Short mmCIF file of C-alpha atoms in Angstrom, two decimals:
data_model
loop_
_atom_site.label_atom_id
_atom_site.label_comp_id
_atom_site.label_asym_id
_atom_site.label_seq_id
_atom_site.Cartn_x
_atom_site.Cartn_y
_atom_site.Cartn_z
CA MET I 556 14.26 28.48 -2.94
CA PRO I 557 14.41 25.77 -1.43
CA THR I 558 15.78 25.55 1.86
CA ALA I 559 18.19 23.29 3.85
CA THR I 560 16.91 19.62 4.84
CA ALA I 561 17.68 16.93 7.75
CA ALA I 562 19.17 13.90 6.24
CA PRO I 563 15.76 12.03 4.53
CA PRO I 564 14.21 9.31 6.52
CA PRO I 565 14.83 5.56 6.29
CA ARG I 566 13.59 4.07 3.57
CA PRO I 567 13.77 -0.21 4.48
CA PHE I 568 11.16 -0.49 1.69
CA GLY I 569 12.09 1.94 -0.95
CA THR I 570 9.52 5.64 -1.78
CA VAL I 571 7.10 4.50 -3.86
CA LEU I 572 5.89 1.22 -3.33
CA SER I 573 2.24 0.96 -5.31
CA ALA I 574 -1.01 -1.07 -3.62
CA MET I 575 -1.05 -3.24 -6.56
CA VAL I 576 -4.36 -4.67 -7.99
CA THR I 577 -4.98 -8.74 -8.69
CA PRO I 578 -5.63 -9.18 -12.37
CA PHE I 579 -8.15 -11.49 -12.69
CA ARG I 580 -9.44 -13.10 -16.38
CA PRO I 581 -12.89 -11.95 -17.64
CA ASP I 582 -14.61 -15.63 -15.38
CA GLY I 583 -12.29 -14.14 -12.24
CA SER I 584 -9.66 -16.45 -12.27
CA LEU I 585 -6.11 -15.47 -11.81
CA ASP I 586 -4.59 -13.98 -14.14
CA LEU I 587 -0.36 -14.42 -13.40
CA ALA I 588 0.58 -13.05 -17.08
CA ALA I 589 -1.16 -9.83 -16.54
CA ALA I 590 0.16 -9.59 -12.76
CA GLY I 591 3.65 -9.74 -14.32
CA ALA I 592 2.92 -7.46 -17.23
CA LEU I 593 2.02 -5.37 -14.45
CA ALA I 594 4.64 -5.90 -11.78
CA GLU I 595 6.65 -4.62 -14.93
CA HIS I 596 4.78 -1.66 -15.60
CA LEU I 597 4.64 -0.23 -12.19
CA VAL I 598 8.78 -0.61 -11.64
CA ALA I 599 8.62 1.09 -15.38
CA THR I 600 7.07 3.82 -14.03
CA GLY I 601 8.41 5.13 -10.80
CA HIS I 602 8.27 2.90 -8.54
CA ASP I 603 11.09 0.92 -6.66
CA GLY I 604 9.05 -1.07 -4.31
CA LEU I 605 5.30 -3.23 -4.68
CA VAL I 606 2.92 -4.53 -2.19
CA VAL I 607 1.58 -7.88 -2.90
CA SER I 608 -1.82 -9.39 -1.52
CA GLY I 609 -2.99 -6.21 0.38
CA THR I 610 -6.59 -5.15 0.00
CA THR I 611 -6.47 -3.15 -2.73
CA GLY I 612 -5.23 -6.90 -4.39
CA GLU I 613 -8.04 -8.24 -2.88
CA SER I 614 -6.93 -10.67 -1.02
CA PRO I 615 -10.09 -11.00 1.18
CA THR I 616 -11.50 -13.18 -2.24
CA THR I 617 -7.79 -14.93 -2.86
CA SER I 618 -7.02 -17.83 -1.68
CA ASP I 619 -3.71 -18.95 0.26
CA GLU I 620 -2.64 -20.87 -2.96
CA GLU I 621 -3.67 -17.52 -5.32
CA LYS I 622 -1.24 -15.24 -2.85
CA ASP I 623 1.57 -18.11 -3.41
CA ALA I 624 1.17 -17.83 -6.80
CA LEU I 625 1.10 -14.30 -7.25
CA LEU I 626 3.57 -13.49 -4.93
CA ARG I 627 5.84 -15.94 -6.98
CA THR I 628 5.35 -14.27 -10.62
CA VAL I 629 6.13 -10.66 -9.08
CA LEU I 630 9.03 -11.75 -7.43
CA ASP I 631 10.31 -13.45 -10.71
CA ALA I 632 9.45 -10.63 -12.41
CA VAL I 633 10.93 -7.47 -10.53
CA GLY I 634 12.33 -9.07 -7.57
CA GLU I 635 16.12 -8.45 -8.49
CA ARG I 636 15.19 -4.65 -9.29
CA VAL I 637 12.47 -4.01 -6.31
CA VAL I 638 11.16 -4.58 -3.03
CA VAL I 639 8.43 -6.88 -3.14
CA VAL I 640 6.33 -6.75 0.28
CA ALA I 641 3.93 -9.53 0.76
CA GLY I 642 0.72 -8.38 2.69
CA VAL I 643 -0.23 -11.06 5.36
CA GLY I 644 -2.44 -9.86 7.62
CA THR I 645 -5.62 -11.45 8.15
CA ASN I 646 -7.31 -11.76 11.34
CA ASP I 647 -6.87 -15.12 13.26
CA THR I 648 -2.62 -14.71 14.03
CA ARG I 649 -2.55 -18.30 12.99
CA HIS I 650 -3.27 -17.73 9.91
CA THR I 651 -1.17 -14.32 9.51
CA VAL I 652 2.01 -16.41 10.83
CA ASP I 653 1.17 -19.22 7.96
CA LEU I 654 0.82 -16.78 5.30
CA ALA I 655 4.31 -14.71 6.76
CA ARG I 656 5.94 -18.05 7.08
CA ALA I 657 4.52 -18.93 3.40
CA ALA I 658 5.79 -15.66 2.26
CA GLU I 659 9.32 -15.51 3.13
CA LYS I 660 9.78 -19.05 1.69
CA ALA I 661 8.71 -17.76 -1.72
CA GLY I 662 11.49 -15.13 -1.59
CA ALA I 663 9.06 -11.95 -0.42
CA HIS I 664 11.74 -8.97 1.11
CA GLY I 665 9.41 -7.57 3.67
CA LEU I 666 5.29 -8.16 5.31
CA LEU I 667 2.73 -5.73 5.70
CA VAL I 668 0.83 -6.62 8.57
CA VAL I 669 -2.91 -5.29 8.96
CA THR I 670 -5.36 -5.07 11.97
CA PRO I 671 -6.50 -7.80 12.97
CA TYR I 672 -9.74 -6.52 11.68
CA TYR I 673 -13.75 -7.32 12.82
CA ASN I 674 -12.59 -8.89 15.69
CA LYS I 675 -11.61 -5.46 17.67
CA PRO I 676 -9.18 -6.64 19.83
CA PRO I 677 -7.67 -4.66 22.60
CA GLN I 678 -3.84 -3.14 22.43
CA ALA I 679 -2.21 -5.21 24.57
CA ALA I 680 -3.56 -8.23 21.88
CA LEU I 681 -3.04 -6.22 18.83
CA LEU I 682 1.05 -5.56 20.14
CA ALA I 683 1.27 -9.63 20.90
CA HIS I 684 -0.33 -10.47 17.51
CA PHE I 685 2.11 -8.38 15.77
CA GLU I 686 4.68 -9.78 17.37
CA THR I 687 4.15 -13.15 17.90
CA VAL I 688 4.23 -12.57 13.31
CA ALA I 689 7.36 -10.69 13.46
CA ASP I 690 8.87 -13.44 15.24
CA ALA I 691 7.84 -15.75 13.44
CA THR I 692 10.03 -15.22 10.97
CA GLY I 693 13.61 -12.84 9.42
CA LEU I 694 11.30 -10.50 7.60
CA PRO I 695 11.46 -6.88 8.45
CA VAL I 696 7.51 -6.38 8.82
CA MET I 697 5.52 -3.05 8.29
CA LEU I 698 2.92 -3.04 10.49
CA TYR I 699 -0.11 -1.34 8.99
CA ASP I 700 -2.85 1.17 10.77
CA ILE I 701 -6.04 1.85 9.57
CA PRO I 702 -8.93 1.76 11.66
CA ALA I 703 -11.63 2.38 9.12
CA ARG I 704 -11.41 -0.73 8.09
CA ALA I 705 -10.05 -3.07 10.69
CA GLY I 706 -12.22 -1.00 13.68
CA VAL I 707 -9.43 -0.14 16.51
CA PRO I 708 -6.28 1.83 15.28
CA ILE I 709 -2.97 0.93 16.61
CA GLU I 710 -2.43 3.50 19.93
CA THR I 711 1.02 5.85 20.24
CA GLU I 712 1.82 3.72 23.51
CA THR I 713 1.38 0.60 21.05
CA LEU I 714 3.52 1.51 18.22
CA LEU I 715 5.97 2.42 20.54
CA ARG I 716 5.93 -0.57 22.15
CA ALA I 717 6.15 -2.06 18.31
CA ALA I 718 9.22 -0.75 18.00
CA GLU I 719 11.12 -1.83 20.31
CA HIS I 720 10.97 -5.48 18.50
CA ASP I 721 13.48 -5.82 15.46
CA ARG I 722 11.89 -6.65 12.34
CA VAL I 723 8.79 -3.83 12.83
CA VAL I 724 10.63 -1.38 10.88
CA ALA I 725 7.61 -0.16 9.34
CA VAL I 726 4.05 0.98 9.31
CA LYS I 727 1.91 2.02 6.64
CA ASP I 728 -0.16 4.88 7.76
CA ALA I 729 -4.09 4.99 6.84
CA LYS I 730 -5.23 6.13 10.38
CA SER I 731 -6.31 10.19 9.59
CA ASP I 732 -4.67 11.10 12.15
CA LEU I 733 -1.00 13.49 11.41
CA HIS I 734 -1.00 14.79 15.50
CA ALA I 735 -0.40 10.80 16.14
CA THR I 736 1.59 10.27 13.57
CA ALA I 737 3.75 13.09 14.17
CA GLN I 738 3.97 11.29 17.97
CA VAL I 739 5.70 8.37 16.40
CA LEU I 740 7.99 9.78 14.40
CA ALA I 741 9.44 11.99 17.04
CA ARG I 742 10.10 9.04 19.29
CA THR I 743 11.23 6.06 17.60
CA ASP I 744 12.77 5.26 14.41
CA LEU I 745 10.49 3.72 12.54
CA ALA I 746 9.31 4.35 8.45
CA TYR I 747 6.31 5.67 8.29
CA TYR I 748 4.68 5.65 4.45
CA SER I 749 1.61 7.53 3.42
CA GLY I 750 -1.20 5.11 3.40
CA GLU I 751 -3.86 7.70 2.17
CA ASP I 752 -3.62 9.30 -1.32
CA ALA I 753 -5.10 12.02 -0.05
CA LEU I 754 -2.62 13.14 3.03
CA ASN I 755 0.58 12.05 1.27
CA LEU I 756 2.05 15.02 0.95
CA PRO I 757 0.95 16.14 4.72
CA LEU I 758 3.02 12.73 5.71
CA LEU I 759 5.51 13.00 3.67
CA ALA I 760 6.14 16.65 5.05
CA LEU I 761 6.33 15.12 8.93
CA GLY I 762 9.40 13.61 7.97
CA GLY I 763 7.78 9.72 6.19
CA SER I 764 9.66 7.67 4.37
CA GLY I 765 7.16 7.57 0.85
CA VAL I 766 3.92 6.37 -0.48
CA VAL I 767 2.27 3.11 -0.04
CA SER I 768 0.07 4.10 -2.60
CA VAL I 769 -3.56 3.65 -5.08
CA VAL I 770 -3.26 6.36 -7.48
CA SER I 771 0.34 5.48 -7.99
CA HIS I 772 -0.59 2.77 -10.70
CA VAL I 773 -1.31 5.43 -12.95
CA ALA I 774 1.35 8.45 -11.19
CA GLY I 775 4.56 6.49 -9.98
CA ARG I 776 6.40 9.03 -11.50
CA GLU I 777 4.67 12.25 -9.96
CA HIS I 778 4.74 10.45 -6.55
CA ALA I 779 8.50 10.14 -6.83
CA ARG I 780 8.99 13.67 -8.07
CA MET I 781 7.01 15.21 -5.33
CA ILE I 782 9.11 12.33 -2.38
CA ALA I 783 12.61 13.61 -4.23
CA ALA I 784 11.00 17.73 -3.86
CA VAL I 785 9.87 17.21 -0.05
CA ASP I 786 13.89 15.86 0.64
CA ALA I 787 15.13 18.99 -1.36
CA GLY I 788 13.40 21.16 0.46
CA ASP I 789 11.20 22.19 -2.12
CA LEU I 790 7.69 22.88 -1.11
CA VAL I 791 6.71 24.50 -3.79
CA THR I 792 6.95 21.88 -6.11
CA ALA I 793 6.27 19.11 -4.03
CA ARG I 794 2.91 21.09 -3.92
CA ALA I 795 2.12 21.22 -7.33
CA VAL I 796 2.51 17.59 -7.56
CA ASN I 797 0.77 17.28 -5.36
CA THR I 798 -2.11 19.94 -6.86
CA GLN I 799 -2.27 18.42 -10.29
CA LEU I 800 -2.47 14.78 -8.71
CA LEU I 801 -5.72 15.92 -6.43
CA PRO I 802 -8.22 15.02 -9.32
CA ALA I 803 -6.55 11.71 -9.78
CA VAL I 804 -6.99 11.00 -6.25
CA ARG I 805 -10.63 12.04 -6.70
CA GLY I 806 -11.11 10.28 -9.27
CA ILE I 807 -9.59 6.64 -7.67
CA MET I 808 -9.93 7.32 -4.52
CA THR I 809 -13.61 8.74 -3.97
CA ARG I 810 -15.16 7.69 -6.66
CA THR I 811 -16.26 4.40 -6.18
CA GLN I 812 -14.29 1.49 -3.90
CA GLY I 813 -10.34 1.58 -4.56
CA ALA I 814 -9.56 -1.48 -6.19
CA VAL I 815 -12.64 -0.73 -8.01
CA ALA I 816 -12.17 2.49 -9.21
CA VAL I 817 -7.77 1.72 -10.08
CA LYS I 818 -8.89 -1.41 -12.44
CA ALA I 819 -11.19 0.91 -14.25
CA ALA I 820 -8.09 4.13 -14.40
CA LEU I 821 -5.85 1.05 -15.55
CA GLU I 822 -8.32 -0.34 -18.28
CA ALA I 823 -8.63 3.86 -19.59
CA THR I 824 -4.76 3.89 -19.60
CA GLY I 825 -4.49 0.95 -21.39
CA VAL I 826 -1.61 -0.79 -18.87
CA LEU I 827 -4.79 -4.01 -17.70
CA ALA I 828 -7.11 -5.76 -20.44
CA GLY I 829 -10.11 -5.47 -18.43
CA ARG I 830 -11.72 -4.40 -15.09
CA THR I 831 -12.53 -7.09 -13.16
CA VAL I 832 -13.24 -7.35 -9.35
CA ARG I 833 -14.03 -10.51 -7.66
CA GLN I 834 -17.52 -10.65 -5.67
CA PRO I 835 -18.43 -8.90 -3.13
CA LEU I 836 -16.80 -5.79 -5.45
CA LEU I 837 -18.84 -5.34 -9.03
CA ALA I 838 -16.40 -3.92 -11.32
CA ALA I 839 -17.00 -0.12 -12.53
CA THR I 840 -19.92 0.44 -14.27
CA ALA I 841 -19.45 2.18 -17.67
CA ALA I 842 -20.44 5.99 -15.80
CA GLU I 843 -17.93 5.26 -13.35
CA VAL I 844 -15.29 4.22 -15.64
CA ASP I 845 -16.47 7.66 -17.65
CA ALA I 846 -15.68 10.54 -14.91
CA ILE I 847 -12.70 8.11 -14.01
CA ARG I 848 -11.09 8.63 -17.21
CA ALA I 849 -12.24 13.10 -16.96
CA ASP I 850 -10.52 12.91 -13.96
CA LEU I 851 -7.09 11.66 -14.97
CA VAL I 852 -7.65 14.10 -18.20
CA LEU I 853 -7.76 16.72 -15.73
CA ALA I 854 -4.71 15.36 -13.84
CA GLY I 855 -2.31 15.02 -17.16
CA LEU I 856 -2.49 10.68 -16.45
CA ALA I 857 -4.37 9.91 -19.66
CA PRO I 858 -5.13 11.64 -22.52
CA ASP I 859 -8.40 13.61 -23.22
CA ALA I 860 -9.61 11.46 -26.27
#
């Protein structure tokens, strides 16, 4: 039987957010019509939030103008129904501020700000970066802690300091350190969103608010069901959903790079017409597509052709 639970955690950006891919035409140009249609599909399949121009959206290879056009397209399609968060993080504070202001002007509901990557700033510099970006607009900010890509973690004390800023309200957590996550959850009001599909359930069980997921592109309803089960104290159901999704997590997060894999999954399920990515990424091979499709079949997310 489900057990009694505390009130649900804060959810300033919703519960099930997709780290949305950016559709491209076969020639590599931005496909805004497909982006709008994909946003509609995601909202129809369990999402109450979308992150546009995150890393899974191939933000390193889209121009500022393309980011603006993509954001406006998604807002026009679904912005009155769900939370639309703009990925604006770069490793240049001035550029990040410019992107944040442009996103606010376009109508974004919030900002995702990743740890500056490659230049490996010390913790005091990280805090200054986040505060500068948060000061630049009136939008709520989700920090993105992903040391495997950024090169440095956002340390616990830095997160505690950042949480003192009125507009820093959430963290996308991809640090793979659940003890550190629990420490911040216990000492702040920050909303925590899982940024690692393999750790969605453990983070939710610690008091996480939701997910910013890659796998949710093909499993939005399942993620919504898992979160509802955790809220109800029904860990039996939550574990069952998590177990169901394990093959999909394997397929999308381990077969090849995540954006490459999830575009292949969306093509395999008929959501996207193609799986084009921009270099330095390369589209999934036929063998990779077959493996990903087989994983989706095992997870009950694609028909067994």
